[in-house]
Short mmCIF file of C-alpha atoms in Angstrom, two decimals:
data_model
loop_
_atom_site.label_atom_id
_atom_site.label_comp_id
_atom_site.label_asym_id
_atom_site.label_seq_id
_atom_site.Cartn_x
_atom_site.Cartn_y
_atom_site.Cartn_z
CA MET V 138 30.28 -28.74 30.65
CA MET V 139 27.38 -27.69 28.43
CA LEU V 140 26.24 -30.41 26.08
CA TYR V 141 24.12 -29.16 23.17
CA LEU V 142 22.30 -32.02 21.42
CA VAL V 143 20.69 -31.16 18.08
CA ARG V 144 18.57 -33.61 16.14
CA HIS V 145 19.03 -33.50 12.37
CA GLY V 146 16.39 -31.91 10.14
CA ARG V 147 13.67 -33.99 8.52
CA SER V 148 15.01 -36.48 6.01
CA VAL V 149 13.68 -38.36 3.01
CA ALA V 150 13.44 -41.52 5.13
CA ASN V 151 11.57 -39.67 7.88
CA ASP V 152 9.04 -38.35 5.40
CA ALA V 153 8.60 -41.81 3.87
CA GLY V 154 7.95 -43.40 7.27
CA LEU V 155 10.84 -45.87 7.06
CA VAL V 156 12.15 -47.84 10.04
CA THR V 157 15.33 -45.74 10.14
CA GLY V 158 16.67 -45.33 6.62
CA THR V 159 20.39 -45.80 6.01
CA THR V 160 23.53 -43.75 6.46
CA ALA V 161 23.05 -42.39 2.90
CA ASP V 162 19.65 -40.85 3.75
CA GLU V 163 19.58 -37.11 2.98
CA LEU V 164 17.56 -34.16 4.23
CA ASP V 165 14.43 -33.31 2.27
CA ALA V 166 13.54 -29.72 1.40
CA ILE V 167 11.70 -29.24 4.70
CA GLY V 168 14.70 -30.61 6.62
CA VAL V 169 17.05 -28.16 4.89
CA ALA V 170 14.74 -25.28 5.80
CA GLN V 171 14.54 -26.52 9.40
CA ALA V 172 18.34 -26.62 9.68
CA GLN V 173 18.63 -23.12 8.19
CA ARG V 174 16.10 -21.75 10.67
CA MET V 175 17.94 -23.44 13.53
CA ALA V 176 21.22 -21.93 12.33
CA ALA V 177 19.70 -18.45 12.48
CA TRP V 178 18.19 -19.20 15.90
CA LEU V 179 21.53 -20.42 17.32
CA SER V 180 23.28 -17.34 15.96
CA HIS V 181 20.66 -15.04 17.48
CA ALA V 182 20.90 -16.88 20.82
CA GLY V 183 24.71 -16.67 20.75
CA ILE V 184 25.13 -20.43 21.25
CA VAL V 185 28.57 -21.65 20.23
CA ALA V 186 30.79 -24.52 21.34
CA ASP V 187 34.43 -25.45 21.80
CA ARG V 188 34.01 -28.76 19.96
CA TYR V 189 31.54 -29.91 17.32
CA MET V 190 30.66 -33.54 16.65
CA THR V 191 28.24 -35.35 14.36
CA SER V 192 27.40 -38.88 13.33
CA GLN V 193 28.47 -40.57 10.11
CA TRP V 194 24.93 -40.37 8.71
CA CYS V 195 24.47 -38.01 5.76
CA ARG V 196 21.36 -36.33 7.19
CA ALA V 197 23.22 -35.42 10.38
CA GLN V 198 26.29 -34.14 8.53
CA GLN V 199 24.14 -32.02 6.20
CA THR V 200 22.40 -30.49 9.21
CA ALA V 201 25.72 -29.84 10.95
CA ARG V 202 27.18 -28.00 7.95
CA LEU V 203 24.06 -25.85 7.66
CA LEU V 204 24.13 -25.01 11.39
CA MET V 205 27.78 -24.04 11.65
CA PRO V 206 29.48 -24.05 8.23
CA ALA V 207 32.77 -22.73 9.59
CA ALA V 208 33.01 -25.25 12.45
CA ASP V 209 35.41 -28.19 12.45
CA TRP V 210 32.89 -31.03 12.70
CA GLU V 211 34.33 -34.29 14.02
CA VAL V 212 32.58 -37.46 12.83
CA ASP V 213 31.96 -40.29 15.29
CA SER V 214 29.96 -43.37 14.24
CA ARG V 215 28.92 -44.01 17.85
CA LEU V 216 26.50 -41.09 17.43
CA GLY V 217 24.68 -42.79 14.56
CA GLU V 218 21.08 -43.96 14.68
CA THR V 219 20.27 -47.58 15.50
CA ASP V 220 21.48 -49.91 12.75
CA ALA V 221 18.24 -51.48 11.51
CA GLY V 222 20.10 -53.80 9.17
CA GLU V 223 17.98 -55.60 6.59
CA VAL V 224 14.79 -53.67 7.45
CA ALA V 225 16.23 -50.14 7.55
CA ASP V 226 14.48 -49.18 4.30
CA TRP V 227 11.21 -50.94 5.11
CA GLN V 228 8.07 -48.96 5.82
CA LEU V 229 7.65 -48.97 9.60
CA ALA V 230 4.06 -50.19 9.20
CA ARG V 231 5.28 -53.21 7.21
CA PHE V 232 7.90 -54.03 9.85
CA LEU V 233 5.40 -53.76 12.72
CA ALA V 234 2.95 -55.97 10.86
CA GLN V 235 5.60 -58.71 10.74
CA CYS V 236 7.14 -58.02 14.16
CA PRO V 237 4.40 -56.42 16.29
CA ASP V 238 6.22 -57.02 19.60
CA PHE V 239 9.68 -55.91 18.48
CA TYR V 240 9.72 -52.65 20.44
CA ALA V 241 8.50 -54.28 23.66
CA ASP V 242 12.06 -55.43 24.44
CA PRO V 243 15.08 -53.12 23.85
CA GLY V 244 17.22 -56.23 23.60
CA ASN V 245 15.54 -57.29 20.37
CA ARG V 246 17.96 -57.03 17.48
CA TYR V 247 17.01 -55.83 14.02
CA PRO V 248 17.73 -58.53 11.40
CA GLY V 249 21.33 -57.98 10.35
CA GLY V 250 21.52 -54.92 12.60
CA GLU V 251 21.69 -54.04 16.28
CA SER V 252 19.41 -53.74 19.30
CA HIS V 253 18.53 -50.58 21.16
CA LEU V 254 20.52 -51.89 24.11
CA ALA V 255 23.55 -52.04 21.82
CA LEU V 256 22.80 -48.49 20.69
CA ASN V 257 22.68 -47.36 24.31
CA GLN V 258 25.97 -49.06 25.11
CA ARG V 259 27.88 -47.36 22.29
CA VAL V 260 26.32 -43.94 22.92
CA LEU V 261 27.11 -44.03 26.64
CA GLY V 262 30.62 -45.20 25.81
CA TRP V 263 30.95 -42.09 23.64
CA LEU V 264 29.60 -39.90 26.46
CA ASP V 265 32.05 -41.34 29.01
CA GLU V 266 34.90 -40.58 26.63
CA GLN V 267 33.84 -36.94 26.27
CA LEU V 268 33.49 -36.50 30.02
CA ALA V 269 37.02 -37.83 30.49
CA ARG V 270 38.29 -34.77 28.55
CA PRO V 271 35.58 -32.16 29.04
CA VAL V 272 35.36 -28.78 27.37
CA ASP V 273 33.20 -25.81 28.31
CA ALA V 274 30.69 -26.54 25.55
CA LEU V 275 30.22 -29.46 23.14
CA MET V 276 27.67 -29.36 20.30
CA VAL V 277 26.45 -32.61 18.77
CA VAL V 278 24.23 -33.23 15.75
CA ALA V 279 22.78 -36.69 16.03
CA HIS V 280 19.51 -38.61 15.94
CA SER V 281 16.45 -39.26 18.05
CA GLY V 282 17.75 -42.60 19.34
CA PRO V 283 21.17 -41.47 20.61
CA ILE V 284 19.71 -38.26 22.06
CA SER V 285 17.07 -40.24 23.97
CA CYS V 286 19.77 -42.59 25.29
CA ILE V 287 21.71 -39.65 26.76
CA LEU V 288 18.63 -37.97 28.20
CA GLN V 289 17.38 -41.21 29.74
CA HIS V 290 20.82 -41.84 31.24
CA ILE V 291 21.02 -38.49 33.02
CA HIS V 292 17.46 -38.89 34.33
CA GLY V 293 17.87 -42.52 35.42
CA VAL V 294 15.19 -43.74 33.01
CA GLY V 295 15.70 -47.38 32.05
CA MET V 296 15.92 -48.60 28.49
CA GLU V 297 12.69 -50.54 28.94
CA ARG V 298 11.03 -47.14 28.32
CA PHE V 299 13.06 -46.33 25.19
CA PRO V 300 12.52 -43.94 23.54
CA ALA V 301 11.35 -41.88 26.50
CA PHE V 302 12.32 -38.67 24.69
CA LEU V 303 11.39 -37.76 21.11
CA PRO V 304 13.14 -34.51 20.12
CA ALA V 305 11.66 -32.62 17.18
CA HIS V 306 13.61 -32.33 13.94
CA ALA V 307 16.30 -29.62 14.08
CA SER V 308 15.63 -28.96 17.76
CA LEU V 309 18.06 -28.41 20.61
CA SER V 310 18.31 -30.20 23.95
CA ALA V 311 20.66 -28.43 26.35
CA ILE V 312 22.29 -30.36 29.20
CA GLU V 313 24.55 -29.02 31.92
CA MET V 314 27.04 -31.69 33.03
CA VAL V 315 28.52 -31.10 36.49
CA ARG V 316 31.31 -33.08 38.10
CA GLY V 317 30.42 -34.27 41.62
CA ASP V 318 32.61 -35.94 44.22
CA ASP V 319 32.64 -39.27 42.42
CA ALA V 320 30.71 -38.90 39.15
CA TRP V 321 29.25 -36.59 36.54
CA HIS V 322 25.66 -35.49 36.91
CA GLY V 323 23.48 -34.04 34.17
CA ARG V 324 20.71 -31.46 34.35
CA LEU V 325 18.38 -30.89 31.42
CA LEU V 326 18.02 -27.14 30.91
CA ALA V 327 15.90 -27.25 27.74
CA PHE V 328 14.30 -29.91 25.52
CA ALA V 329 13.10 -29.57 21.92
CA LEU V 330 14.05 -25.91 21.92
CA GLY V 331 14.48 -23.84 18.80
CA PRO V 332 12.58 -21.80 16.23
CA LEU V 333 8.86 -22.25 16.66
CA GLU V 334 8.39 -23.24 13.02
CA ASN V 335 10.57 -26.33 13.54
CA LEU V 336 8.47 -27.75 16.36
CA PRO V 337 5.39 -29.96 15.94
CA VAL V 338 2.03 -28.24 16.19
CA ALA V 339 1.31 -30.04 19.48
CA ILE V 340 4.38 -28.37 21.00
CA HIS V 341 3.42 -24.94 19.68
CA GLY V 342 0.44 -24.74 21.97
CA ALA V 343 2.31 -26.08 24.97
CA ARG V 344 5.41 -23.91 24.60
CA GLY V 345 3.96 -20.75 23.08
CA ARG V 346 6.47 -17.91 23.01
CA ALA V 347 9.00 -19.87 25.09
CA ALA V 348 10.19 -21.63 21.92
CA SER V 349 10.37 -18.59 19.69
#
């Protein structure tokens, strides 16, 4: 099974440097343009899926509709970003000033929200459910946190290193899931792939024409 993981385009909360923002957070103008460029890139590459899923967050659903407006997008809250509870709309700098060691332990729980370990548990529960009824190709629009959880899982990277992967906005990570004798195994075919304009400048130099 091919698993196409797309991070949403840049949002208002991303631009403002908030901890996570909330489910109501929308794409900003740059995020809309990123999603539109990714839509054209996917069309040119001929990448389609049998099923399409997105989180309940507005910024993910907006991206999904821009990518594939004719697709039947299923919404699953397990694909949502970490629930940062009472500090979701705080500036990240303010939160770190009050809780400088918060990210040292993935078991730490946001006030009124969840921990990154809880995020990992729900995301991997979602993944297990999809693998129990696989299709040839599944496209998902989600967030940096859930995408990193899946990538860390298939590479055997523990949550003490979360987030080990930081996909660019409106970028694609492609995973080939193969059923072995007793379990599914994943192989990362591409990470942070997409139109060059969507990728951070640091990636431009490293990837060159490979991302175009």
